[in-house]
XYZ file of C-alpha atoms in Angstrom:
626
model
C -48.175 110.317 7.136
C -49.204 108.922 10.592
C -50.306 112.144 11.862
C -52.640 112.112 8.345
C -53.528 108.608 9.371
C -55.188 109.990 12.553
C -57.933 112.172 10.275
C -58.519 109.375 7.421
C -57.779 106.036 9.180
C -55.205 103.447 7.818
C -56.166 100.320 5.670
C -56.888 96.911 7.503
C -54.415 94.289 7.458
C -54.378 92.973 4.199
C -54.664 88.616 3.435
C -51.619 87.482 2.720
C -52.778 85.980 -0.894
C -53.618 89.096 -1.345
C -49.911 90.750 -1.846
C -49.136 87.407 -4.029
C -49.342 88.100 -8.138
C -52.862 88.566 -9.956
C -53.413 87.761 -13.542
C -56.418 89.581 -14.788
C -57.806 90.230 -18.593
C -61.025 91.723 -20.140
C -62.069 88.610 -20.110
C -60.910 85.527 -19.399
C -63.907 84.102 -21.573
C -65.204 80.768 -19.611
C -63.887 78.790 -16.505
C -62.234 76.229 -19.105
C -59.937 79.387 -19.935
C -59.321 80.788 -16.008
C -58.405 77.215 -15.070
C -56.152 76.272 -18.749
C -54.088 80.229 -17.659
C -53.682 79.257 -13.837
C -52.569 75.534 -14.926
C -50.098 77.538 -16.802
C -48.574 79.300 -14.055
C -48.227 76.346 -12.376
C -47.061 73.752 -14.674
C -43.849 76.845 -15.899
C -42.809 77.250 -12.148
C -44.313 81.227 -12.155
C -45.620 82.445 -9.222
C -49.508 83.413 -9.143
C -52.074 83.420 -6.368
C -55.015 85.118 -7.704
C -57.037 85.441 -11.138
C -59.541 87.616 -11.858
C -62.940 87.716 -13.544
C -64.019 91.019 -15.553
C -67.237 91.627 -16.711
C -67.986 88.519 -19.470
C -68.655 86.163 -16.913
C -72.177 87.641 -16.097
C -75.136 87.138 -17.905
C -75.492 89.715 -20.168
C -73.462 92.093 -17.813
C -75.900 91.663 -14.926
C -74.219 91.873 -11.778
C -74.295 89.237 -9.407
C -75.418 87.015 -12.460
C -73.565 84.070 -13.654
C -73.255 83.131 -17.674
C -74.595 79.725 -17.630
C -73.153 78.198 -20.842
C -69.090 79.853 -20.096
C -69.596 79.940 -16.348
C -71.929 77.190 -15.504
C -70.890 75.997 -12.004
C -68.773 78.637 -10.668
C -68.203 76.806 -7.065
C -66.738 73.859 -8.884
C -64.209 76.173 -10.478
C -63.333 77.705 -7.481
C -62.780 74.391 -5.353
C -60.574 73.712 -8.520
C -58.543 77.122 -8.357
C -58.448 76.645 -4.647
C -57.222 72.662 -4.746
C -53.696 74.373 -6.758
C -54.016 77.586 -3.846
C -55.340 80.025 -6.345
C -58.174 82.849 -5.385
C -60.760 84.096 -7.751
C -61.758 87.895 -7.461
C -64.837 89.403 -9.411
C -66.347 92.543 -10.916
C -68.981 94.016 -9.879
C -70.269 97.324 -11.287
C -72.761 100.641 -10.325
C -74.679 100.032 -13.474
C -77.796 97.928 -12.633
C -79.366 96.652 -16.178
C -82.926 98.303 -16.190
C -84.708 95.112 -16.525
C -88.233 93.769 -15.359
C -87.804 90.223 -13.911
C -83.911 90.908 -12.705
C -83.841 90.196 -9.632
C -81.623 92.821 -8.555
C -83.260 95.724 -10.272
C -86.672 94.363 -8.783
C -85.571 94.217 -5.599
C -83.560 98.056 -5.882
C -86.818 99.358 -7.399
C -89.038 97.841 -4.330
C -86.423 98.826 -1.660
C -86.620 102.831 -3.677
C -82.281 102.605 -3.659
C -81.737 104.188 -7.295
C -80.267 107.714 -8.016
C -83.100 109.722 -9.401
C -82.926 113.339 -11.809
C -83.970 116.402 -10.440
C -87.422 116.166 -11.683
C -87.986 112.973 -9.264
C -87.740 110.360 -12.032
C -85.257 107.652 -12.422
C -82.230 108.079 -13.674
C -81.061 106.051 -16.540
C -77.518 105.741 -17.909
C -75.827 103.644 -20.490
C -73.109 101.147 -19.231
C -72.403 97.805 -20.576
C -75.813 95.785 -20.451
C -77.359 99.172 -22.115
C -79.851 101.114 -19.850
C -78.934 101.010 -16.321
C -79.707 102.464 -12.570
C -77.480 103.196 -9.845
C -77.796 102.969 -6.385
C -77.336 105.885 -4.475
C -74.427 105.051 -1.883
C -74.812 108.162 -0.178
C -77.241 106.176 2.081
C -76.865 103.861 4.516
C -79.906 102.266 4.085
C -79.224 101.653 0.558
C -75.500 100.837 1.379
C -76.710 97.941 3.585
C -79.000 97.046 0.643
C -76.131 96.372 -1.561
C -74.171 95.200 1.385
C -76.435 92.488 1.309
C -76.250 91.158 -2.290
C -72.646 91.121 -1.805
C -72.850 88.679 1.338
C -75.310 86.224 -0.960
C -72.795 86.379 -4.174
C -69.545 85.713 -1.766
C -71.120 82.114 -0.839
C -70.328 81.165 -4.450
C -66.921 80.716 -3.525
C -65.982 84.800 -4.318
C -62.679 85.473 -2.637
C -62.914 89.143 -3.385
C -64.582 91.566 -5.543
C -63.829 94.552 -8.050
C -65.300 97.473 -8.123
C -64.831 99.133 -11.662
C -66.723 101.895 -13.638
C -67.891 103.496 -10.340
C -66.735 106.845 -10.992
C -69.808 106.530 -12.099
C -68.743 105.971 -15.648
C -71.381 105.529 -18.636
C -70.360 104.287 -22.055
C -72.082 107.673 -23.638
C -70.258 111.052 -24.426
C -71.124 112.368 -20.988
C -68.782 109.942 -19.362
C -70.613 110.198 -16.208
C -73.863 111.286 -14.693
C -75.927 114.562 -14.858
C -74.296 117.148 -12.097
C -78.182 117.922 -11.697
C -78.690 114.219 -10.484
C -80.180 113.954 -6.460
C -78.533 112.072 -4.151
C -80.644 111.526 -0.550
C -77.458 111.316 1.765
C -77.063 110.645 5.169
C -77.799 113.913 7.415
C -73.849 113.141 9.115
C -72.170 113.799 4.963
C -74.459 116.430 3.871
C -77.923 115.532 3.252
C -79.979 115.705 0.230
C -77.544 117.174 -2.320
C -77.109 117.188 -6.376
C -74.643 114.861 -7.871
C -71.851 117.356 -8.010
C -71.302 117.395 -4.189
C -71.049 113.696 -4.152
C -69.691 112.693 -7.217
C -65.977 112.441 -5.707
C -67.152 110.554 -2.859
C -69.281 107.927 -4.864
C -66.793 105.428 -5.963
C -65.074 105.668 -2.241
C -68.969 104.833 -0.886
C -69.828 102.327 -3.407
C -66.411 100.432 -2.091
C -67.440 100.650 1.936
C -70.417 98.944 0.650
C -68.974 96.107 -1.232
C -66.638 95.913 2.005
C -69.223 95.764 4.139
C -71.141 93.439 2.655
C -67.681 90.997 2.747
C -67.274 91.682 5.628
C -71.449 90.263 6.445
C -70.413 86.789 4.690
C -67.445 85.729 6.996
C -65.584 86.735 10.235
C -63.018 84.641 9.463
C -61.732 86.160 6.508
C -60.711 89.208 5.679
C -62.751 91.195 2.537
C -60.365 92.481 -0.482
C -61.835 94.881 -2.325
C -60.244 96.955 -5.551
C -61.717 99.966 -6.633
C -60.906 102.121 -9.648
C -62.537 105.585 -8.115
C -61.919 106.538 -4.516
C -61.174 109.605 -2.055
C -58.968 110.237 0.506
C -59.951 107.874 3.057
C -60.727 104.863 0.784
C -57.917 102.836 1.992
C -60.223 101.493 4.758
C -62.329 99.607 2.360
C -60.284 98.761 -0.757
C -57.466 98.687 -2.677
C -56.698 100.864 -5.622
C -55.404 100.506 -9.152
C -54.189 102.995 -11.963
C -56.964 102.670 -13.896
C -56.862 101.927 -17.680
C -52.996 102.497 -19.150
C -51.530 102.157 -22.415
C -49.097 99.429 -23.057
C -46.115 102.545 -23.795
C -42.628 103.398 -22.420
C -44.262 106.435 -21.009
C -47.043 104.890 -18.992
C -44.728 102.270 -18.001
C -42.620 105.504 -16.176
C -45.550 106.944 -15.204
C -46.900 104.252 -13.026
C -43.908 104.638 -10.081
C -44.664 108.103 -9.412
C -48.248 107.270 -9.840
C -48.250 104.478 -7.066
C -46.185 106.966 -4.684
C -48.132 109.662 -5.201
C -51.170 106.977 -3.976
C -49.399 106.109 -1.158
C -48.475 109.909 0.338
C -52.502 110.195 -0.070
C -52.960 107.245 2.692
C -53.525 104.591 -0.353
C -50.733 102.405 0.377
C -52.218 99.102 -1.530
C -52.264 100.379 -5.494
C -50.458 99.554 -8.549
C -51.304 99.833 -12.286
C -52.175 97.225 -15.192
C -48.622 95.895 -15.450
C -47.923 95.493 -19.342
C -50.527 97.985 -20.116
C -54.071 97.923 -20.585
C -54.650 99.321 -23.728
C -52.570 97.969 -26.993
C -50.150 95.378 -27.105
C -46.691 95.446 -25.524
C -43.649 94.522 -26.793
C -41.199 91.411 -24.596
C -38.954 94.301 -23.641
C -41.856 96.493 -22.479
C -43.977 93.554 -20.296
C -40.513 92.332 -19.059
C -39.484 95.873 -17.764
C -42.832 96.601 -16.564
C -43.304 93.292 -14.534
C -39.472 93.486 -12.809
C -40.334 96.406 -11.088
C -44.010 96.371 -10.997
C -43.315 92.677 -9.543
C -42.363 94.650 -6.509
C -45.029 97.498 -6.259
C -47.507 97.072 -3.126
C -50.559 95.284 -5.317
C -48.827 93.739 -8.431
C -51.266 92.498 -11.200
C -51.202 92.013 -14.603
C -54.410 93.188 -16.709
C -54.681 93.487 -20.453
C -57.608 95.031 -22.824
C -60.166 92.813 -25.158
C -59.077 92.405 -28.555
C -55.198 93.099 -27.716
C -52.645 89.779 -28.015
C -52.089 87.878 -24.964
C -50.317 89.536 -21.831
C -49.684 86.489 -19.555
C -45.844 86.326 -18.491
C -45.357 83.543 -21.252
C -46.565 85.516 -24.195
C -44.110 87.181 -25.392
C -41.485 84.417 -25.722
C -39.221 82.243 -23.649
C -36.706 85.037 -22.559
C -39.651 87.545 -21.346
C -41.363 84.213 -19.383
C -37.929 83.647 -17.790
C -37.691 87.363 -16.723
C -41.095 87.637 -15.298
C -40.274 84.438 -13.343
C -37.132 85.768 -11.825
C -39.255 89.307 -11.030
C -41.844 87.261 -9.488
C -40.168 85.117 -7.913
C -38.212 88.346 -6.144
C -40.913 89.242 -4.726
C -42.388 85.492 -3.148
C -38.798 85.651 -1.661
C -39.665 89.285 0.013
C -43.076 88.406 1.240
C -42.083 88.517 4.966
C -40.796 92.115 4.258
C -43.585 93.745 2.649
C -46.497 91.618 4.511
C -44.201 93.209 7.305
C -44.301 96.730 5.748
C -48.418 96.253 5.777
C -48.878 95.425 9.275
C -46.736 99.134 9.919
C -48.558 100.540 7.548
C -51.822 99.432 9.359
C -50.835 100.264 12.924
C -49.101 103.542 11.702
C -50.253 104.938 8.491
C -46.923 104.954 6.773
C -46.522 104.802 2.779
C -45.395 100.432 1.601
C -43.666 102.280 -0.902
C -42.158 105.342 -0.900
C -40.279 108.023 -2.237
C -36.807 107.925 -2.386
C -36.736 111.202 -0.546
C -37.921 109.346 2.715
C -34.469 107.979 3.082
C -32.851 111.799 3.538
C -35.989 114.105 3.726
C -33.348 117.049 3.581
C -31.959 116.264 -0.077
C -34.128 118.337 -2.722
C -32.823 116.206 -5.069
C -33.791 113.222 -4.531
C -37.882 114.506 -4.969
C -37.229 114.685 -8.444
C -36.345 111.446 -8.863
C -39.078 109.101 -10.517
C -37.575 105.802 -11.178
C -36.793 104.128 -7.924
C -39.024 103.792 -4.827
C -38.533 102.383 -0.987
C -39.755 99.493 0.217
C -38.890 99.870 3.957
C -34.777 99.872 3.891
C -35.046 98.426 0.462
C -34.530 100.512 -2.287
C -35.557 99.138 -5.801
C -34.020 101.422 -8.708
C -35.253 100.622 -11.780
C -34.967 101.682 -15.657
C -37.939 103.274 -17.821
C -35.510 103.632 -20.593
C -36.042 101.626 -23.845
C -32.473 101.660 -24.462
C -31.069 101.478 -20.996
C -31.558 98.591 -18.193
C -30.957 99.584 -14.846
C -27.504 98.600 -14.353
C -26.745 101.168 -17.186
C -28.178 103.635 -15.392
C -26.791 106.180 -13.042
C -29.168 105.985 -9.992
C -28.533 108.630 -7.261
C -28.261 106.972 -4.082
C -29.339 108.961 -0.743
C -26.665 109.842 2.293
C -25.396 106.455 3.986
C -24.159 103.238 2.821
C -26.205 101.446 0.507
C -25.393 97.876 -0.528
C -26.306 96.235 -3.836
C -27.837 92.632 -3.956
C -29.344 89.998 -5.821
C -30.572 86.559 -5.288
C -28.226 85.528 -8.069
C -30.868 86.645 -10.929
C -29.370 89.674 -11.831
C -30.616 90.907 -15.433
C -30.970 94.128 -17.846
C -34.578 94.434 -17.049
C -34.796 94.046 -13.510
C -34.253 96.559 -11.050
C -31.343 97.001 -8.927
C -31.953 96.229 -5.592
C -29.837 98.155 -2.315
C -30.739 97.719 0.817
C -29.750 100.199 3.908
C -26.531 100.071 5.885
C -27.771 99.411 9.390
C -31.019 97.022 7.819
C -32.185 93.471 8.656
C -34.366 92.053 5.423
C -36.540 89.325 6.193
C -36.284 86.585 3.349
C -38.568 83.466 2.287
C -38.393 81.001 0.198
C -38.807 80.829 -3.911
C -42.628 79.637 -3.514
C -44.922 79.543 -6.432
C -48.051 80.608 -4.487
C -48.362 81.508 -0.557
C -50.337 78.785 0.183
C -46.748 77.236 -0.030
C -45.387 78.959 2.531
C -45.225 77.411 6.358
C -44.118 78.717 9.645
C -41.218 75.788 9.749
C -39.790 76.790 6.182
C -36.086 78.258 6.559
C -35.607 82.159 7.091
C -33.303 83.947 6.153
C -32.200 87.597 7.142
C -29.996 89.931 4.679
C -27.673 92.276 6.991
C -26.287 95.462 5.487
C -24.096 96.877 8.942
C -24.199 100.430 8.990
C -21.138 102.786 10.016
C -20.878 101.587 13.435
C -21.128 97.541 12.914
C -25.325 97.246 13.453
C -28.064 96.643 12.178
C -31.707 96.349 12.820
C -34.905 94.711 11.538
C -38.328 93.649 12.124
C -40.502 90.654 11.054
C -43.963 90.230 11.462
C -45.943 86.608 11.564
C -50.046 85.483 11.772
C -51.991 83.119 10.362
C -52.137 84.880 6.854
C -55.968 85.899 7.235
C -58.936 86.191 9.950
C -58.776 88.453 13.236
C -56.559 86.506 15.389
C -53.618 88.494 15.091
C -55.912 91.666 16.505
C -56.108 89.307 20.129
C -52.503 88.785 20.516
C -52.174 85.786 17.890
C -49.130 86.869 15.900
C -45.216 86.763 16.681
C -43.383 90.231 15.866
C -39.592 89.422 16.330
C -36.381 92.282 16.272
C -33.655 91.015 14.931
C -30.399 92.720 15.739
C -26.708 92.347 14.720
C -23.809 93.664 15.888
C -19.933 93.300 15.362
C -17.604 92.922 18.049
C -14.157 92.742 17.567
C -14.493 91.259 14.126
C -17.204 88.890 15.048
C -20.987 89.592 13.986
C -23.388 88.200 16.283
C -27.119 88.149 15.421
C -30.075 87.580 17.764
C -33.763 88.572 18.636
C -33.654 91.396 20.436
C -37.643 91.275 21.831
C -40.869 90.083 20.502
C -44.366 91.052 20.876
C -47.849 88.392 20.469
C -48.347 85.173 22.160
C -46.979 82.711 19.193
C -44.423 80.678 20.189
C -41.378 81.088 17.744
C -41.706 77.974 14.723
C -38.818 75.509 14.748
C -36.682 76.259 12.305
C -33.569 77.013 10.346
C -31.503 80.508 10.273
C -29.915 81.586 6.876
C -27.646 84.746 7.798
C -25.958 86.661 4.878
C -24.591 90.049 5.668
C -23.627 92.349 2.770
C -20.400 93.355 2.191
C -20.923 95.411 -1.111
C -20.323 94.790 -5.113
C -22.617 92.109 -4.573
C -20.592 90.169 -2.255
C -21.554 88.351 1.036
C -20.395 86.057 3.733
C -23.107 83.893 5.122
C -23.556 81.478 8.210
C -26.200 79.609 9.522
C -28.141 78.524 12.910
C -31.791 78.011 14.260
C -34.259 81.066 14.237
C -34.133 82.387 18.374
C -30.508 81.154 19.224
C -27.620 83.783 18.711
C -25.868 83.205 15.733
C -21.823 84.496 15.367
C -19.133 84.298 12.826
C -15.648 85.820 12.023
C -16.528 88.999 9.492
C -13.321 88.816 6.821
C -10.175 91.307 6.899
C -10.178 94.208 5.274
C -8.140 92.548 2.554
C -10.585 89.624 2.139
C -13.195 91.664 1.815
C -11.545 93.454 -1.163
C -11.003 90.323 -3.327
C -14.772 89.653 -2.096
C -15.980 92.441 -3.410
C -13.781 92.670 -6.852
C -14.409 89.082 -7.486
C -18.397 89.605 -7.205
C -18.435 92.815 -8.921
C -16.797 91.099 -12.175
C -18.673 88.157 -12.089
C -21.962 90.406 -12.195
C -20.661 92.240 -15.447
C -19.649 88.860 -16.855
C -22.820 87.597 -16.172
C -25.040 90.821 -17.502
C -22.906 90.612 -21.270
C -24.137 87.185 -21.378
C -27.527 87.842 -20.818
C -29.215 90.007 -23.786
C -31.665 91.995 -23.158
C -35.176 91.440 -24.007
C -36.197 92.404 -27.699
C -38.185 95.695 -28.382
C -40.449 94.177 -31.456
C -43.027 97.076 -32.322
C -45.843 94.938 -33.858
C -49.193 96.183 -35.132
C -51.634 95.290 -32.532
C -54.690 94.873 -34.191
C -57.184 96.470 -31.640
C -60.031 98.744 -33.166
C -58.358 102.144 -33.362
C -54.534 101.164 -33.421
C -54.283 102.788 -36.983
C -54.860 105.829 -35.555
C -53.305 105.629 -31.357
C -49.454 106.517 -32.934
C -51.215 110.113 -34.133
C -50.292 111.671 -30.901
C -52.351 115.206 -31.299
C -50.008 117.545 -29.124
C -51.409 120.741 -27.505
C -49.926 123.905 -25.960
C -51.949 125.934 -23.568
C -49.623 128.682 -21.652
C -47.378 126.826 -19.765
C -48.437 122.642 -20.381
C -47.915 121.151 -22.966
C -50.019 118.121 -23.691
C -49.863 114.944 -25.838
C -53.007 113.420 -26.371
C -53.889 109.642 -28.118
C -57.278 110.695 -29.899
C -58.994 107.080 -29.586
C -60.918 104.930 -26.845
C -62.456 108.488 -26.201
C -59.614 109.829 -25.860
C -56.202 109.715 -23.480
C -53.940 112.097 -22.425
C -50.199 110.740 -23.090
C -48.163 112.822 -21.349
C -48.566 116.590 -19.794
C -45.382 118.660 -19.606
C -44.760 121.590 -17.941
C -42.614 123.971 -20.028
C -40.889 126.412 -17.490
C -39.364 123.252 -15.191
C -39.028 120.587 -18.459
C -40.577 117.928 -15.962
C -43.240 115.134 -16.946
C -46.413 115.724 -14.671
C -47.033 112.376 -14.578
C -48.740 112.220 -10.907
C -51.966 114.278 -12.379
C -52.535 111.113 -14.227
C -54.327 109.273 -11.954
C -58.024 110.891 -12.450
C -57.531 111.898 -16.007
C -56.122 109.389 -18.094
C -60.200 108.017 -18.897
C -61.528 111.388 -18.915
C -62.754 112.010 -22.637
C -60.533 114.781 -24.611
C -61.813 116.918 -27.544
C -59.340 118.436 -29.046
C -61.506 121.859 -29.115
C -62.059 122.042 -25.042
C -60.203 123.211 -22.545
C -57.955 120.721 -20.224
């Protein structure tokens, strides 16, 4: 992966609001709604830092456009998102409405940026405002043209923007533009070329730009950008997503190995529309979904128009208490995976990985596709209607792997181990990272390994900005060790020019079943205490172990209520149509132009779930070829 990193680049450090929840729907439907659902969070104690604006709060669909009667004064509702630490991201698509008097199809016609057909004349393609142009990204000149609309729509208070639809997509049965299409390209990627030679770099191109243009507006903050289409290399401009799921038990599976297989690609900021984007999901399905995809690299929530409500308290008190313990998991792991995205951007390693990476040599554990690595941290998790992950049997790689908990144990949340020989940085239960500060209590997990260490790493910055690229960051390893039945924990060496904050040290180490001893001291001093006998350790462990089953029979799991969901075509997305072609064999939903459910291959009986990623929109007659 770091060798790979040398040919595509790695993705820039990431803002730290940026790894924080996001609650997105198509569409939050005026700034009297985004403000009521982010109230929400905060008033039930669940953690959110970002909400997000689809396409309904243009006018008429016009990029860079603002719906003056829902979304009058959309500065004064960002100061008010901001005042209760909340960031606003927005969409912004390829389709340009063909319009005399818009200002930004006046200014793209004057300025000669739009894609045109072979015959010289514009192109015109259907999206959501009707007839629209598209700027050709495969210039520079035109890049810097778009660049710039995106610098005048951030000073509006835009935190970060989403780039959707830019496979290209149209709304017509073509699904995307003519191959025939010409593209005037930069001499350095090929030149003047038809659509068909750039169409898989378009998206990827379309995202620089947005970047770029984020990038124009401040130097002092760093852009986020999310972008359904990309190619290898598109990690230096934007995030990725899934694209758009269905709220079903297979999905739900299919969006671990889906995030993986992003991150072996060099992608590793991605995650799918936790809950599902398409139908309505039952409590047990959103509250599975959101414990594990609480803990995937980006972790938002998006839901379709015209499908129930998919915030976390929607689906009743016991799913809103589920996703707050799954959210809250991952506010408390912040330092570790902002940690895991500073490697990943000085190395070009995976945030989450397979399990695999923990014993490269086991074939087995590549067929696993129900519990991922973050770091030393392995999250196991259950895609099983029936089943939470407790009842599961989860292969564990070679070494010692310790089970833990911050005491929130439940049916549908993961299991969590973490890596004999592993430090895990820890933070506190905050509702939004604007919480967080440098003085706040740490705390480190230790899991010893066979010889009585272990080893960790932490990194620190301001959050956001450039500073930490002069020196302005602290990156401490921690390092324990047991001597003669005493543990003794202490920095080992640090890199930056921060001075260490003055603060309180929460030790725990692991001794397994659950169980841990824990002692405390000030973050930089050497910490030591007396590890238990043998013996102790024993009753530790048995004592832990039953108080986690008595607590899991008390605790029932969350109902699995299959209602009718009332979106346009629901009568007919339970008709799976199911193909066989040689050796797949297919399952395809036959409605919102059709989705392929699942796509099996007969001679190995496994789920080829990881092809998913660039197919799942892709229209599917049932008379055509795959």
């Amino acid at each position: 992966m770091t060798s790979l990193s040398h040919a595509i680049g790695t993705l820039p450090m990431p803002s730290k609001w940026s790894l924080g929840y996001h609650q997105c729907r198509f569409s939050y439907k005026s700034s009297e709604r985004v403000l009521e659902v982010i109230r929400t969070f905060r008033e039930k104690g669940i953690p959110c830092d970002v909400v997000w604006m689809d396409i309904d709060y243009m006018d008429g669909f016009r990029c860079f456009t603002f719906d003056n009667d829902h979304f009058p004064d959309p500065k004064s509702m960002v100061d008010d998102l901001h005042s209760i630490g909340c960031k606003s991201i927005w969409m912004l698509d390829p389709g340009i409405k063909k319009e005399k008097g818009y200002f930004v199809y006046e200014s793209g016609s004057e300025n000669d940026v739009w894609i045109k057909k072979e015959d010289g004349s514009l192109f015109i393609g259907e999206v959501w405002p009707g007839d629209c142009v598209f700027p050709d990204f495969t210039s520079e000149r035109i890049r810097t043209w778009w660049a710039r609309l995106v610098r005048d729509f951030i000073s509006n208070g835009v935190d970060g923007i989403w780039n959707d639809m830019n496979e290209p997509a149209m709304t017509t049965t073509t699904k995307t533009m003519l191959e025939s299409n010409i593209h005037r390209g930069d001499a350095d990627i090929g030149g003047v070329q038809n659509h068909s030679y750039y169409h898989n770099v378009y998206g990827m191109l379309m995202a620089r730009s947005t970047y770029e243009g984020m990038v124009m507006s401040s130097t002092e903050k760093r852009p986020f950008v999310l972008t359904r289409a990309g190619f290898i290399g598109s990690q230096r401009y934007a995030a990725t997503w899934t694209g758009d799921n269905l709220s079903n038990w297979e999905h739900l599976h299919m969006s671990i190995p889906m995030v993986l297989q992003l991150g072996l690609s060099g992608q590793p900021l991605s995650g799918p529309d936790i809950g599902g984007f398409a139908g309505n999901a039952t409590p047990r399905l959103f509250g599975r979904w959101m414990g594990f995809g609480a803990l995937f690299p980006f972790s938002r929530g998006h839901s379709e128009a015209g499908t129930n409500d998919h915030e976390p308290w929607s689906f009743g008190e016991e799913c809103e208490e589920v996703c707050r313990l799954a959210l809250l998991r991952r506010y408390r792991l912040l330092p570790h995976i902002y940690t895991l995205f500073y490697i990943s951007h000085k190395k070009g390693t995976p945030v989450a990985a397979p399990l695999f990476f923990a014993d490269p040599q086991d074939s087995e554990l590549r067929k696993i596709e129900t519990s991922f690595l973050l770091g030393p941290l392995l999250v196991c998790a259950s895609t099983l209607p029936d089943k939470g992950a407790h009842e599961c049997a989860h292969k564990l790689p070679k070494g010692i792997w310790l089970p833990f908990d911050f005491g929130d144990s439940h049916p549908d949340l993961p299991v969590l181990y973490l890596r004999g020989g592993a430090i895990l940085p820890i933070g506190l239960p905050i509702k939004h990272v604007g919480e967080a500060s440098l003085e706040d209590s740490l705390s480190l997990l230790v899991a010893l390994d066979e010889n009585g260490k272990a080893e960790g790493v932490l990194f620190e910055d301001a959050g956001d900005g450039y500073g930490f690229t002069q020196g302005d960051y602290l990156l401490t390893y921690y390092v324990a060790e047991v001597y003669s039945s005493v543990v003794s924990v202490k920095v080992l060496k640090t890199e930056g020019s921060w001075k260490r904050p003055k603060r309180n040290l929460n030790i725990s180490i692991l001794l397994g079943g659950g169980a841990m001893i824990s002692s405390h001291g000030v973050d930089g001093e050497e910490v030591h205490f007396v590890m238990p006998s043998d013996v102790e350790v024993s009753t530790l462990v048995a004592t832990s172990k039953l108080d986690l089953v008595k607590r899991l029979e008390m605790i029932h799991p969350l109902p699995d209520i299959d209602e009718p969901s009332g979106h346009e075509g629901a009568e007919v997305s339970k008709k799976l149509v199911e193909l066989k072609s040689g050796d797949w064999f297919l399952k395809v939903v036959p409605w919102i132009g059709g989705r392929i459910l699942s796509m099996t291959h007969l001679p190995s009986g496994m789920l080829h779930s990881s092809y998913m990623i660039f197919i799942t929109s892709v229209i599917f007659m049932c008379t055509t070829k795959v």
